PDB file of C-alpha atoms in Angstrom:
ATOM      1  CA  UNK A   1    -112.206  49.494 110.850  1.00  0.00           C
ATOM      2  CA  UNK A   2    -109.006  48.222 112.400  1.00  0.00           C
ATOM      3  CA  UNK A   3    -106.200  46.337 110.716  1.00  0.00           C
ATOM      4  CA  UNK A   4    -105.919  42.635 111.426  1.00  0.00           C
ATOM      5  CA  UNK A   5    -103.508  41.703 114.188  1.00  0.00           C
ATOM      6  CA  UNK A   6    -102.340  38.649 112.313  1.00  0.00           C
ATOM      7  CA  UNK A   7    -100.751  38.703 108.875  1.00  0.00           C
ATOM      8  CA  UNK A   8    -100.101  35.520 106.961  1.00  0.00           C
ATOM      9  CA  UNK A   9     -96.627  34.652 105.749  1.00  0.00           C
ATOM     10  CA  UNK A  10     -97.765  35.411 102.198  1.00  0.00           C
ATOM     11  CA  UNK A  11     -99.070  38.842 103.245  1.00  0.00           C
ATOM     12  CA  UNK A  12     -95.811  39.658 105.039  1.00  0.00           C
ATOM     13  CA  UNK A  13     -93.897  38.576 101.917  1.00  0.00           C
ATOM     14  CA  UNK A  14     -96.099  40.848  99.754  1.00  0.00           C
ATOM     15  CA  UNK A  15     -95.244  43.708 102.116  1.00  0.00           C
ATOM     16  CA  UNK A  16     -91.510  43.041 101.670  1.00  0.00           C
ATOM     17  CA  UNK A  17     -91.885  43.186  97.884  1.00  0.00           C
ATOM     18  CA  UNK A  18     -93.948  46.368  98.136  1.00  0.00           C
ATOM     19  CA  UNK A  19     -91.301  47.980 100.366  1.00  0.00           C
ATOM     20  CA  UNK A  20     -88.554  47.100  97.865  1.00  0.00           C
ATOM     21  CA  UNK A  21     -90.591  48.431  94.934  1.00  0.00           C
ATOM     22  CA  UNK A  22     -91.437  51.680  96.734  1.00  0.00           C
ATOM     23  CA  UNK A  23     -87.754  52.167  97.490  1.00  0.00           C
ATOM     24  CA  UNK A  24     -86.799  51.767  93.844  1.00  0.00           C
ATOM     25  CA  UNK A  25     -89.680  53.904  92.601  1.00  0.00           C
ATOM     26  CA  UNK A  26     -88.254  56.834  94.565  1.00  0.00           C
ATOM     27  CA  UNK A  27     -85.063  56.592  92.471  1.00  0.00           C
ATOM     28  CA  UNK A  28     -86.483  55.390  89.147  1.00  0.00           C
ATOM     29  CA  UNK A  29     -90.039  56.819  89.113  1.00  0.00           C
ATOM     30  CA  UNK A  30     -90.083  57.769  85.423  1.00  0.00           C
ATOM     31  CA  UNK A  31     -88.507  54.511  84.211  1.00  0.00           C
ATOM     32  CA  UNK A  32     -90.802  52.339  86.345  1.00  0.00           C
ATOM     33  CA  UNK A  33     -94.013  54.166  85.499  1.00  0.00           C
ATOM     34  CA  UNK A  34     -96.621  51.644  84.381  1.00  0.00           C
ATOM     35  CA  UNK A  35     -94.537  48.589  85.346  1.00  0.00           C
ATOM     36  CA  UNK A  36     -96.586  45.957  87.145  1.00  0.00           C
ATOM     37  CA  UNK A  37     -95.101  44.083  90.100  1.00  0.00           C
ATOM     38  CA  UNK A  38     -96.585  40.814  91.293  1.00  0.00           C
ATOM     39  CA  UNK A  39     -95.937  37.924  93.654  1.00  0.00           C
ATOM     40  CA  UNK A  40     -96.676  34.336  92.695  1.00  0.00           C
ATOM     41  CA  UNK A  41     -96.087  31.292  94.880  1.00  0.00           C
ATOM     42  CA  UNK A  42     -93.978  29.368  92.369  1.00  0.00           C
ATOM     43  CA  UNK A  43     -92.706  29.890  88.827  1.00  0.00           C
ATOM     44  CA  UNK A  44     -94.358  28.084  85.932  1.00  0.00           C
ATOM     45  CA  UNK A  45     -92.782  24.704  85.265  1.00  0.00           C
ATOM     46  CA  UNK A  46     -91.368  25.732  81.893  1.00  0.00           C
ATOM     47  CA  UNK A  47     -88.221  27.861  82.221  1.00  0.00           C
ATOM     48  CA  UNK A  48     -87.730  31.000  80.176  1.00  0.00           C
ATOM     49  CA  UNK A  49     -85.278  30.572  77.262  1.00  0.00           C
ATOM     50  CA  UNK A  50     -82.535  32.489  79.113  1.00  0.00           C
ATOM     51  CA  UNK A  51     -82.876  30.476  82.334  1.00  0.00           C
ATOM     52  CA  UNK A  52     -80.603  27.520  82.742  1.00  0.00           C
ATOM     53  CA  UNK A  53     -80.770  25.255  85.758  1.00  0.00           C
ATOM     54  CA  UNK A  54     -82.154  26.135  89.142  1.00  0.00           C
ATOM     55  CA  UNK A  55     -85.466  27.625  90.106  1.00  0.00           C
ATOM     56  CA  UNK A  56     -85.872  31.328  89.310  1.00  0.00           C
ATOM     57  CA  UNK A  57     -86.540  33.664  92.231  1.00  0.00           C
ATOM     58  CA  UNK A  58     -88.077  36.305  89.998  1.00  0.00           C
ATOM     59  CA  UNK A  59     -88.765  37.042  86.385  1.00  0.00           C
ATOM     60  CA  UNK A  60     -89.098  40.089  84.155  1.00  0.00           C
ATOM     61  CA  UNK A  61     -91.679  39.942  81.375  1.00  0.00           C
ATOM     62  CA  UNK A  62     -91.237  42.589  78.650  1.00  0.00           C
ATOM     63  CA  UNK A  63     -94.250  44.593  77.579  1.00  0.00           C
ATOM     64  CA  UNK A  64     -96.353  42.872  74.967  1.00  0.00           C
ATOM     65  CA  UNK A  65     -99.296  43.976  72.869  1.00  0.00           C
ATOM     66  CA  UNK A  66    -101.664  45.651  75.304  1.00  0.00           C
ATOM     67  CA  UNK A  67     -99.709  44.431  78.347  1.00  0.00           C
ATOM     68  CA  UNK A  68     -97.257  46.495  80.424  1.00  0.00           C
ATOM     69  CA  UNK A  69     -93.800  45.410  81.577  1.00  0.00           C
ATOM     70  CA  UNK A  70     -94.216  42.997  84.462  1.00  0.00           C
ATOM     71  CA  UNK A  71     -91.898  41.821  87.230  1.00  0.00           C
ATOM     72  CA  UNK A  72     -92.860  38.759  89.248  1.00  0.00           C
ATOM     73  CA  UNK A  73     -91.223  37.573  92.475  1.00  0.00           C
ATOM     74  CA  UNK A  74     -91.701  33.893  93.336  1.00  0.00           C
ATOM     75  CA  UNK A  75     -92.428  33.609  97.059  1.00  0.00           C
ATOM     76  CA  UNK A  76     -91.659  29.988  97.842  1.00  0.00           C
ATOM     77  CA  UNK A  77     -88.274  29.767  96.083  1.00  0.00           C
ATOM     78  CA  UNK A  78     -87.208  33.062  97.703  1.00  0.00           C
ATOM     79  CA  UNK A  79     -88.302  31.874 101.158  1.00  0.00           C
ATOM     80  CA  UNK A  80     -86.458  28.589 100.613  1.00  0.00           C
ATOM     81  CA  UNK A  81     -83.268  30.418  99.588  1.00  0.00           C
ATOM     82  CA  UNK A  82     -83.282  32.816 102.554  1.00  0.00           C
ATOM     83  CA  UNK A  83     -80.920  31.744 105.328  1.00  0.00           C
ATOM     84  CA  UNK A  84     -83.368  32.855 108.021  1.00  0.00           C
ATOM     85  CA  UNK A  85     -86.172  35.334 108.699  1.00  0.00           C
ATOM     86  CA  UNK A  86     -83.683  38.194 109.100  1.00  0.00           C
ATOM     87  CA  UNK A  87     -82.199  37.440 105.657  1.00  0.00           C
ATOM     88  CA  UNK A  88     -85.563  37.411 103.854  1.00  0.00           C
ATOM     89  CA  UNK A  89     -86.084  41.204 103.459  1.00  0.00           C
ATOM     90  CA  UNK A  90     -82.579  41.600 101.972  1.00  0.00           C
ATOM     91  CA  UNK A  91     -83.062  38.687  99.591  1.00  0.00           C
ATOM     92  CA  UNK A  92     -86.464  40.004  98.447  1.00  0.00           C
ATOM     93  CA  UNK A  93     -84.929  43.421  97.820  1.00  0.00           C
ATOM     94  CA  UNK A  94     -82.058  41.882  95.848  1.00  0.00           C
ATOM     95  CA  UNK A  95     -84.440  39.848  93.652  1.00  0.00           C
ATOM     96  CA  UNK A  96     -86.546  42.948  92.911  1.00  0.00           C
ATOM     97  CA  UNK A  97     -83.385  44.963  92.163  1.00  0.00           C
ATOM     98  CA  UNK A  98     -82.080  42.253  89.803  1.00  0.00           C
ATOM     99  CA  UNK A  99     -85.334  42.177  87.845  1.00  0.00           C
ATOM    100  CA  UNK A 100     -85.571  45.983  87.658  1.00  0.00           C
ATOM    101  CA  UNK A 101     -81.931  46.033  86.483  1.00  0.00           C
ATOM    102  CA  UNK A 102     -82.879  43.574  83.735  1.00  0.00           C
ATOM    103  CA  UNK A 103     -85.783  45.814  82.730  1.00  0.00           C
ATOM    104  CA  UNK A 104     -83.608  48.941  82.680  1.00  0.00           C
ATOM    105  CA  UNK A 105     -80.590  47.280  81.048  1.00  0.00           C
ATOM    106  CA  UNK A 106     -78.356  48.295  83.952  1.00  0.00           C
ATOM    107  CA  UNK A 107     -76.207  46.547  86.539  1.00  0.00           C
ATOM    108  CA  UNK A 108     -78.030  45.779  89.823  1.00  0.00           C
ATOM    109  CA  UNK A 109     -75.589  47.918  91.855  1.00  0.00           C
ATOM    110  CA  UNK A 110     -76.376  50.830  89.516  1.00  0.00           C
ATOM    111  CA  UNK A 111     -80.088  50.412  90.218  1.00  0.00           C
ATOM    112  CA  UNK A 112     -79.517  50.149  93.985  1.00  0.00           C
ATOM    113  CA  UNK A 113     -76.103  50.944  95.469  1.00  0.00           C
ATOM    114  CA  UNK A 114     -77.041  48.747  98.466  1.00  0.00           C
ATOM    115  CA  UNK A 115     -77.422  45.675  96.243  1.00  0.00           C
ATOM    116  CA  UNK A 116     -75.679  42.556  97.559  1.00  0.00           C
ATOM    117  CA  UNK A 117     -75.485  39.484  95.360  1.00  0.00           C
ATOM    118  CA  UNK A 118     -73.945  37.415  98.142  1.00  0.00           C
ATOM    119  CA  UNK A 119     -77.003  35.150  98.480  1.00  0.00           C
TER     120      UNK A 119
END
């Protein structure tokens, strides 16, 4: 079976998130064990209590009874914020890094020395 020659924009975005997660898992394997990563098109309309103004690009959900820690990246807001197609992989990586930093209680540049919050 061959791989499809055409990948949708959503599939390419999923690949960018997966690449960023795999990168971080090499450094933080033990701490990220069992954490679920997901992509959703848009965030729910109700903001989290700590979010003020603006549309979130990602969100970290702490573990809850029977549910693991979860990090979600919101595809459409991230795509809208990217300056161009070349900027998108860096922005995706930065959003994933920020959410992992929140999970770990660390600064984003501690989680990934290549982190750039210049978006």
